[in-house]
Amino acid sequence: MSLRLATAGESHGPALVAILTGLPAGLVLDRDAIDADLRRRQAGYGRSPRQQIETDEVEVLAGLRQGRTLGTPLALVVRNRDHKNWTWGMSPWPPEGEPAGKGTRPVTLPRPGHADLAGVLKYGLADVRDALERASARHTAVHVAAGAVAKALLAEIEVDVAGSVVDEAGLRARIDAARGERDTVGGVVEVRAEGVPPGLGSYAAKEDRLDARLAAALMGIQAVKGVEIGDGFALAGLRGSAAHDEIRTDRRRDTNHAGGIEAGVSNGEQIVARAAMKPLPTLMKPLASVDLETGEAAQALVERSDVAAVEALAVVAEAAVAWELARAAREKFGGDALGDFVAAWRAYLERIQWR
Ligand SMILES: Cc1cc2nc3c(=O)[nH]c(=O)nc-3n(C[C@H](O)[C@H](O)[C@H](O)COP(=O)(O)O)c2cc1C
C-alpha cells in the first residue's frame, strides 16, 4: 500500500489540483485544519500583497463523504482567486475578445535564478510565462493541503510534525534591510517529527532510505538548495566518539546527532531535517539578463514578488516531511481500513516492546 500524490496547476491559472491515492478508508478530515495550514503558508513577514488576494481554501471533489475518506482517490482543489485578473492571459482555451487584464504580452526577459531561461530552451517556448507559471512556488498550496491530510493520518499513529524557521529572531531585520534596497533574502527552516516509531524506511535499497526520501522531498521544494538530517554537515568535522548517539539499555538515546535516522531507517528518536532556501530570484532591482526577442542586453523581468518566503517554506517543508512519513508508514502498516492500519501499528509496537 503506497501513498501517491499528483498535482497540476499554474500560478495564475484557474486552480491548483491534487490527487492523493493510497489513503485508508475511514480517516476523518477537518476542513478547518487544512485551511489553517493554507493560511499559515500565506502568512509570514516579507510576503507580497498577492497573499492578501488569495486567501486559499480547499475544495474536495472526490474521495471524501461526510468528512471521512472512502479509500478511493481524494481530489483536492485550491482556486487561484487572482485568476480573475488573468482570464484572457491564462485562458486554457484560445481566448475570446480583445486582450485584457494581465499576462497579455509575452515575457522575453528571463530572471536569473528562475526557470525562465532553462524552461524556454528546454520546451521550445516563445513566452517565458509558459515556463514560469508552473515553476512558480504557487502550487506549494496544494502540497500543503496534501500535507495536512498526511498529518491527519499520522496523528492516528501518534506522530506529530512541525516546521519552524531557524534563527527567526534575525530574519525580520534581514528582510527589512533587503526590502529597503529592493533585494531579497533566504534562510533556513527545520522540521521535527515526534513519535515516529523505529523502522520506517529501509537500508535494503537506496530509494527506500528514509533520509534519501526526506532529502528528495525537501529538495523538491522551490528555492531549496541544501538539506541536512540531524547534525548534517557539522558531523563531517566531528570525531566518531562525539558524533554518534550511544544506545541505553531501554534502546533510547541521550543525544540525537543522527536526527532520528540511521542507515535510512527511523530509530525512534525525533526526526530532524533542515532545508536551506536561497534568496528569492525576482528582484525589484533587476539583475542583468538578455531580451530573448532582440538578443540585446536587458534587465530581468520585474513581477510582484516576495522579499522572503522563509516562514512559508517552514509550512511547505512540514507538509513535505509529513507526506513522506505518511507514505513510509503506509508501506509499513498497510491496511485498506483506517482501523487495520492502526491495529498493525499497535501490533508492531507490541512486538518490538516500544515505550
Ligand atoms: C513558498 C515559496 C514562495 C516563493 N515565492 C517566490 C517569490 O515571490 N518570488 C520569487 O522570485 N521566487 C519565489 N520562490 C522561489 C522560486 O519559486 C524558485 O526560486 C524558482 O522556482 C527557481 O527554482 P529553484 O530555486 O529551485 O532553482 C518561492 C519559493 C517558495 C518555496
Short mmCIF file of C-alpha atoms and ligand atoms in Angstrom, two decimals:
data_model
loop_
_atom_site.label_atom_id
_atom_site.label_comp_id
_atom_site.label_asym_id
_atom_site.label_seq_id
_atom_site.Cartn_x
_atom_site.Cartn_y
_atom_site.Cartn_z
CA MET A 1 0.00 0.00 0.00
CA SER A 2 1.63 3.22 -1.08
CA LEU A 3 0.54 6.82 -0.95
CA ARG A 4 0.80 8.72 -4.22
CA LEU A 5 0.40 12.39 -4.95
CA ALA A 6 -0.03 14.05 -8.35
CA THR A 7 -0.55 17.79 -8.71
CA ALA A 8 -1.34 20.18 -11.55
CA GLY A 9 -1.92 23.89 -11.85
CA GLU A 10 -0.32 27.14 -12.96
CA SER A 11 0.32 30.13 -10.73
CA HIS A 12 -2.33 32.34 -12.36
CA GLY A 13 -4.46 29.61 -13.94
CA PRO A 14 -7.97 28.78 -12.72
CA ALA A 15 -6.92 26.41 -9.92
CA LEU A 16 -4.38 24.06 -8.38
CA VAL A 17 -5.35 20.43 -8.10
CA ALA A 18 -4.02 17.39 -6.27
CA ILE A 19 -4.97 13.74 -6.45
CA LEU A 20 -3.99 11.60 -3.47
CA THR A 21 -4.21 7.83 -3.74
CA GLY A 22 -3.48 5.12 -1.19
CA LEU A 23 -5.27 6.62 1.81
CA PRO A 24 -7.18 4.18 4.01
CA ALA A 25 -10.96 4.40 4.28
CA GLY A 26 -12.38 5.97 7.42
CA LEU A 27 -9.87 8.77 8.04
CA VAL A 28 -11.69 11.83 9.39
CA LEU A 29 -10.54 15.07 7.75
CA ASP A 30 -11.11 18.52 9.21
CA ARG A 31 -11.64 21.24 6.62
CA ASP A 32 -10.66 23.96 9.09
CA ALA A 33 -7.36 22.24 9.85
CA ILE A 34 -6.49 22.06 6.14
CA ASP A 35 -7.48 25.71 5.59
CA ALA A 36 -5.50 26.75 8.67
CA ASP A 37 -2.34 25.25 7.11
CA LEU A 38 -3.13 27.02 3.82
CA ARG A 39 -3.34 30.30 5.70
CA ARG A 40 -0.10 29.60 7.58
CA ARG A 41 1.61 29.16 4.20
CA GLN A 42 0.34 32.55 3.08
CA ALA A 43 1.35 34.40 6.22
CA GLY A 44 4.83 35.46 7.19
CA TYR A 45 6.92 38.56 7.12
CA GLY A 46 8.20 39.64 3.71
CA ARG A 47 5.43 38.17 1.54
CA SER A 48 3.96 40.14 -1.36
CA PRO A 49 0.42 41.63 -1.47
CA ARG A 50 -0.64 38.64 -3.58
CA GLN A 51 -1.17 36.74 -0.35
CA GLN A 52 -3.98 39.14 0.55
CA ILE A 53 -5.66 38.49 -2.81
CA GLU A 54 -5.56 34.73 -2.46
CA THR A 55 -6.97 33.59 0.96
CA ASP A 56 -6.67 29.94 0.00
CA GLU A 57 -9.35 27.39 0.80
CA VAL A 58 -9.52 23.71 0.00
CA GLU A 59 -12.35 22.16 -2.01
CA VAL A 60 -12.81 18.41 -2.19
CA LEU A 61 -14.14 16.93 -5.42
CA ALA A 62 -13.82 13.20 -4.73
CA GLY A 63 -12.81 10.55 -2.23
CA LEU A 64 -14.49 12.06 0.83
CA ARG A 65 -18.02 11.56 2.10
CA GLN A 66 -19.35 13.48 5.08
CA GLY A 67 -15.82 14.16 6.29
CA ARG A 68 -14.48 10.60 6.01
CA THR A 69 -12.17 9.20 3.36
CA LEU A 70 -13.62 6.44 1.20
CA GLY A 71 -10.29 4.73 0.45
CA THR A 72 -10.63 5.99 -3.12
CA PRO A 73 -8.62 8.77 -4.83
CA LEU A 74 -9.01 12.03 -2.91
CA ALA A 75 -9.22 15.03 -5.27
CA LEU A 76 -8.37 18.44 -3.79
CA VAL A 77 -8.70 21.84 -5.45
CA VAL A 78 -7.37 25.24 -4.38
CA ARG A 79 -8.70 28.03 -6.62
CA ASN A 80 -6.45 30.87 -7.71
CA ARG A 81 -8.55 33.90 -6.85
CA ASP A 82 -6.07 36.10 -8.72
CA HIS A 83 -7.09 34.27 -11.92
CA LYS A 84 -9.91 36.81 -12.35
CA ASN A 85 -7.22 39.32 -13.37
CA TRP A 86 -5.69 36.85 -15.86
CA THR A 87 -8.74 35.32 -17.58
CA TRP A 88 -7.55 36.36 -21.05
CA GLY A 89 -3.80 35.87 -20.49
CA MET A 90 -4.15 32.49 -18.78
CA SER A 91 -7.21 31.21 -20.59
CA PRO A 92 -6.84 27.43 -21.07
CA TRP A 93 -8.52 27.78 -24.50
CA PRO A 94 -7.77 30.35 -27.22
CA PRO A 95 -9.18 33.50 -25.58
CA GLU A 96 -12.17 35.32 -26.98
CA GLY A 97 -12.46 39.08 -27.25
CA GLU A 98 -9.82 41.79 -27.04
CA PRO A 99 -6.74 41.22 -24.84
CA ALA A 100 -7.49 42.44 -21.32
CA GLY A 101 -6.03 42.11 -17.84
CA LYS A 102 -2.62 40.64 -17.05
CA GLY A 103 -0.43 38.25 -18.99
CA THR A 104 -1.45 39.53 -22.44
CA ARG A 105 2.07 40.36 -23.65
CA PRO A 106 4.82 37.70 -23.97
CA VAL A 107 7.58 37.84 -21.36
CA THR A 108 11.02 37.84 -23.02
CA LEU A 109 13.27 38.89 -20.11
CA PRO A 110 14.35 35.74 -18.20
CA ARG A 111 15.20 36.14 -14.50
CA PRO A 112 18.48 34.61 -13.28
CA GLY A 113 17.75 32.00 -10.61
CA HIS A 114 14.35 31.10 -12.04
CA ALA A 115 13.09 28.50 -14.51
CA ASP A 116 12.74 31.22 -17.16
CA LEU A 117 15.75 30.65 -19.41
CA ALA A 118 16.16 26.90 -18.99
CA GLY A 119 12.39 26.47 -19.40
CA VAL A 120 12.08 28.27 -22.74
CA LEU A 121 15.14 26.47 -24.13
CA LYS A 122 14.04 23.04 -22.93
CA TYR A 123 10.41 23.22 -24.06
CA GLY A 124 10.88 25.42 -27.15
CA LEU A 125 8.75 28.28 -25.77
CA ALA A 126 8.45 31.81 -27.09
CA ASP A 127 6.91 33.27 -23.92
CA VAL A 128 8.79 32.92 -20.62
CA ARG A 129 5.38 32.90 -18.91
CA ASP A 130 4.78 29.40 -20.30
CA ALA A 131 7.68 28.23 -18.10
CA LEU A 132 7.36 30.40 -15.02
CA GLU A 133 3.69 29.73 -14.38
CA ARG A 134 4.28 26.12 -13.35
CA ALA A 135 7.79 26.63 -11.97
CA SER A 136 6.40 29.19 -9.52
CA ALA A 137 6.02 28.06 -5.90
CA ARG A 138 2.32 28.92 -6.00
CA HIS A 139 1.41 25.24 -6.34
CA THR A 140 3.02 24.53 -2.97
CA ALA A 141 -0.50 25.42 -1.77
CA VAL A 142 -1.90 22.03 -2.82
CA HIS A 143 1.17 20.30 -1.41
CA VAL A 144 0.34 21.95 1.91
CA ALA A 145 -3.25 20.69 1.63
CA ALA A 146 -1.93 17.17 0.94
CA GLY A 147 0.44 17.55 3.89
CA ALA A 148 -2.49 18.41 6.13
CA VAL A 149 -4.16 15.14 5.07
CA ALA A 150 -0.90 13.29 5.78
CA LYS A 151 -0.73 14.89 9.23
CA ALA A 152 -4.28 13.69 9.97
CA LEU A 153 -3.20 10.14 9.09
CA LEU A 154 0.00 10.42 11.13
CA ALA A 155 -1.97 11.68 14.15
CA GLU A 156 -3.73 8.28 14.18
CA ILE A 157 -0.35 6.68 14.99
CA GLU A 158 0.62 9.49 17.36
CA VAL A 159 3.16 11.16 15.09
CA ASP A 160 3.34 14.94 15.15
CA VAL A 161 5.21 17.01 12.53
CA ALA A 162 6.10 20.69 12.95
CA GLY A 163 8.15 23.09 10.86
CA SER A 164 9.78 26.31 12.05
CA VAL A 165 12.25 28.97 10.95
CA VAL A 166 15.81 28.67 12.26
CA ASP A 167 17.04 31.99 13.62
CA GLU A 168 13.63 33.62 13.35
CA ALA A 169 14.76 36.48 15.59
CA GLY A 170 17.20 37.83 13.00
CA LEU A 171 15.01 37.21 9.96
CA ARG A 172 12.80 40.32 10.18
CA ALA A 173 15.76 42.67 10.38
CA ARG A 174 17.34 40.99 7.35
CA ILE A 175 14.05 41.29 5.46
CA ASP A 176 13.61 44.98 6.34
CA ALA A 177 17.17 45.78 5.25
CA ALA A 178 16.76 43.88 1.98
CA ARG A 179 13.38 45.43 1.20
CA GLY A 180 14.89 48.91 1.56
CA GLU A 181 17.46 48.00 -1.07
CA ARG A 182 14.88 46.27 -3.31
CA ASP A 183 16.65 42.98 -2.66
CA THR A 184 15.60 39.55 -1.36
CA VAL A 185 16.77 37.09 1.31
CA GLY A 186 16.70 33.37 2.05
CA GLY A 187 17.07 31.40 5.25
CA VAL A 188 16.96 28.01 6.93
CA VAL A 189 13.94 26.04 8.16
CA GLU A 190 13.72 22.98 10.37
CA VAL A 191 11.12 20.22 10.54
CA ARG A 192 10.82 17.97 13.58
CA ALA A 193 8.70 14.82 13.73
CA GLU A 194 7.90 13.45 17.17
CA GLY A 195 6.63 9.94 17.85
CA VAL A 196 7.95 8.25 14.70
CA PRO A 197 8.43 4.58 15.60
CA PRO A 198 11.69 2.81 14.77
CA GLY A 199 11.58 1.03 11.43
CA LEU A 200 10.19 3.46 8.84
CA GLY A 201 12.26 3.39 5.64
CA SER A 202 14.81 0.73 4.80
CA TYR A 203 18.51 0.17 4.11
CA ALA A 204 17.57 -2.52 1.56
CA ALA A 205 17.74 -0.16 -1.43
CA LYS A 206 18.86 3.44 -1.71
CA GLU A 207 15.47 4.65 -2.88
CA ASP A 208 13.88 3.13 0.22
CA ARG A 209 16.08 5.07 2.65
CA LEU A 210 14.02 7.46 4.72
CA ASP A 211 16.81 10.06 4.79
CA ALA A 212 17.07 9.94 0.98
CA ARG A 213 13.31 10.30 0.66
CA LEU A 214 13.14 13.24 3.03
CA ALA A 215 16.05 14.90 1.23
CA ALA A 216 14.32 14.48 -2.14
CA ALA A 217 11.02 15.76 -0.74
CA LEU A 218 12.68 18.87 0.72
CA MET A 219 14.95 19.50 -2.26
CA GLY A 220 11.85 19.19 -4.44
CA ILE A 221 10.55 22.45 -2.98
CA GLN A 222 11.34 25.57 -5.00
CA ALA A 223 14.43 27.52 -3.88
CA VAL A 224 15.72 24.79 -1.51
CA LYS A 225 19.42 24.35 -2.17
CA GLY A 226 20.61 22.27 0.78
CA VAL A 227 19.19 19.64 3.13
CA GLU A 228 20.56 18.23 6.38
CA ILE A 229 19.35 15.35 8.51
CA GLY A 230 20.27 15.77 12.16
CA ASP A 231 23.64 17.47 12.57
CA GLY A 232 24.24 17.01 8.83
CA PHE A 233 27.26 18.92 7.54
CA ALA A 234 28.60 19.56 11.06
CA LEU A 235 29.08 15.79 11.54
CA ALA A 236 31.86 15.85 8.97
CA GLY A 237 34.05 17.81 11.38
CA LEU A 238 33.42 15.70 14.48
CA ARG A 239 35.15 12.61 15.83
CA GLY A 240 33.12 9.43 15.81
CA SER A 241 33.04 9.38 19.60
CA ALA A 242 31.28 12.76 19.57
CA ALA A 243 29.10 12.21 16.51
CA HIS A 244 27.12 9.05 17.31
CA ASP A 245 24.22 8.58 19.69
CA GLU A 246 25.01 5.94 22.30
CA ILE A 247 22.33 3.35 22.99
CA ARG A 248 20.90 2.98 26.51
CA THR A 249 19.54 -0.27 27.91
CA ASP A 250 16.00 0.92 27.13
CA ARG A 251 17.20 1.36 23.50
CA ARG A 252 16.70 5.12 23.59
CA ARG A 253 19.45 7.76 23.20
CA ASP A 254 20.57 10.76 25.25
CA THR A 255 21.75 12.62 22.13
CA ASN A 256 20.27 12.89 18.62
CA HIS A 257 23.07 13.84 16.22
CA ALA A 258 21.59 11.40 13.71
CA GLY A 259 18.30 13.29 13.58
CA GLY A 260 16.30 10.13 14.22
CA ILE A 261 17.53 8.15 11.20
CA GLU A 262 20.31 5.55 10.99
CA ALA A 263 21.06 3.59 7.81
CA GLY A 264 17.98 5.06 6.16
CA VAL A 265 15.68 3.75 8.90
CA SER A 266 13.95 5.72 11.66
CA ASN A 267 15.44 4.80 15.05
CA GLY A 268 12.63 6.03 17.30
CA GLU A 269 14.22 9.37 18.19
CA GLN A 270 12.83 12.69 16.97
CA ILE A 271 13.32 13.17 13.21
CA VAL A 272 15.09 16.44 12.49
CA ALA A 273 15.55 17.76 8.95
CA ARG A 274 16.70 21.19 7.83
CA ALA A 275 16.41 22.93 4.47
CA ALA A 276 18.33 25.98 3.24
CA MET A 277 16.45 28.40 0.97
CA LYS A 278 18.29 30.66 -1.45
CA PRO A 279 17.29 34.35 -1.72
CA LEU A 280 14.23 34.68 -3.99
CA PRO A 281 15.21 35.30 -7.61
CA THR A 282 12.68 38.00 -8.56
CA LEU A 283 14.28 41.29 -7.56
CA MET A 284 12.66 44.71 -7.65
CA LYS A 285 16.19 45.88 -8.57
CA PRO A 286 16.53 43.52 -11.54
CA LEU A 287 19.65 41.55 -12.43
CA ALA A 288 21.32 41.56 -15.84
CA SER A 289 19.70 39.39 -18.48
CA VAL A 290 19.07 39.17 -22.20
CA ASP A 291 15.97 40.12 -24.19
CA LEU A 292 15.19 36.82 -25.92
CA GLU A 293 13.36 38.65 -28.71
CA THR A 294 16.15 41.05 -29.69
CA GLY A 295 19.24 39.33 -28.27
CA GLU A 296 20.18 42.63 -26.63
CA ALA A 297 21.35 43.04 -23.04
CA ALA A 298 18.41 43.86 -20.80
CA GLN A 299 17.21 43.82 -17.22
CA ALA A 300 15.30 40.79 -15.96
CA LEU A 301 11.52 40.76 -15.59
CA VAL A 302 10.17 42.57 -12.54
CA GLU A 303 6.96 40.93 -11.33
CA ARG A 304 5.21 41.28 -7.99
CA SER A 305 7.19 39.10 -5.65
CA ASP A 306 8.07 38.29 -2.05
CA VAL A 307 11.17 39.69 -0.31
CA ALA A 308 11.39 36.42 1.62
CA ALA A 309 9.30 33.28 1.90
CA VAL A 310 11.20 31.51 4.66
CA GLU A 311 8.21 31.31 7.02
CA ALA A 312 6.13 29.92 4.17
CA LEU A 313 8.88 27.40 3.44
CA ALA A 314 8.63 26.15 7.04
CA VAL A 315 4.98 25.25 6.37
CA VAL A 316 5.70 23.74 2.95
CA ALA A 317 8.64 21.73 4.35
CA GLU A 318 6.46 20.48 7.21
CA ALA A 319 3.93 19.27 4.62
CA ALA A 320 6.65 17.59 2.55
CA VAL A 321 8.08 15.73 5.56
CA ALA A 322 4.58 14.76 6.75
CA TRP A 323 3.79 13.38 3.31
CA GLU A 324 6.98 11.27 3.19
CA LEU A 325 6.48 9.95 6.72
CA ALA A 326 2.85 9.09 5.96
CA ARG A 327 3.99 7.31 2.80
CA ALA A 328 6.59 5.30 4.75
CA ALA A 329 4.00 4.49 7.43
CA ARG A 330 1.51 3.28 4.79
CA GLU A 331 4.22 1.00 3.37
CA LYS A 332 4.97 -0.44 6.80
CA PHE A 333 1.47 -0.76 8.27
CA GLY A 334 -0.77 -1.03 5.17
CA GLY A 335 -4.49 -1.65 5.59
CA ASP A 336 -7.49 -0.65 3.49
CA ALA A 337 -9.45 0.49 6.56
CA LEU A 338 -8.00 3.01 8.99
CA GLY A 339 -8.58 0.52 11.80
CA ASP A 340 -6.40 -2.08 10.05
CA PHE A 341 -3.62 0.48 9.69
CA VAL A 342 -3.76 1.48 13.36
CA ALA A 343 -4.03 -2.15 14.51
CA ALA A 344 -0.89 -3.06 12.52
CA TRP A 345 0.96 -0.16 14.11
CA ARG A 346 -0.14 -1.29 17.61
CA ALA A 347 0.85 -4.90 16.94
CA TYR A 348 4.26 -3.78 15.71
CA LEU A 349 4.91 -1.64 18.80
CA GLU A 350 3.89 -4.64 20.88
CA ARG A 351 6.32 -6.91 19.03
CA ILE A 352 9.28 -4.58 19.49
CA GLN A 353 8.14 -3.68 23.02
CA TRP A 354 8.42 0.02 22.25
CA ARG A 355 7.55 2.52 25.03
C1 LIG B 1 6.79 29.35 -0.52
C2 LIG B 1 7.67 29.91 -1.60
C3 LIG B 1 7.40 31.17 -2.11
C4 LIG B 1 8.20 31.71 -3.12
N1 LIG B 1 7.94 32.95 -3.57
C5 LIG B 1 8.73 33.49 -4.53
C6 LIG B 1 8.52 34.82 -4.99
O1 LIG B 1 7.61 35.53 -4.55
N2 LIG B 1 9.36 35.31 -5.94
C7 LIG B 1 10.39 34.57 -6.46
O2 LIG B 1 11.11 35.04 -7.30
N3 LIG B 1 10.62 33.30 -6.04
C8 LIG B 1 9.82 32.76 -5.10
N4 LIG B 1 10.08 31.48 -4.67
C9 LIG B 1 11.23 30.74 -5.22
C10 LIG B 1 11.08 30.29 -6.66
O3 LIG B 1 9.86 29.59 -6.84
C11 LIG B 1 12.26 29.40 -7.07
O4 LIG B 1 13.44 30.03 -6.75
C12 LIG B 1 12.22 29.12 -8.55
O5 LIG B 1 11.13 28.27 -8.83
C13 LIG B 1 13.51 28.50 -9.10
O6 LIG B 1 13.69 27.21 -8.58
P1 LIG B 1 14.99 26.81 -7.75
O7 LIG B 1 15.27 27.93 -6.83
O8 LIG B 1 14.59 25.59 -7.00
O9 LIG B 1 16.14 26.62 -8.68
C14 LIG B 1 9.29 30.95 -3.63
C15 LIG B 1 9.54 29.67 -3.13
C16 LIG B 1 8.75 29.14 -2.12
C17 LIG B 1 9.06 27.77 -1.57
#
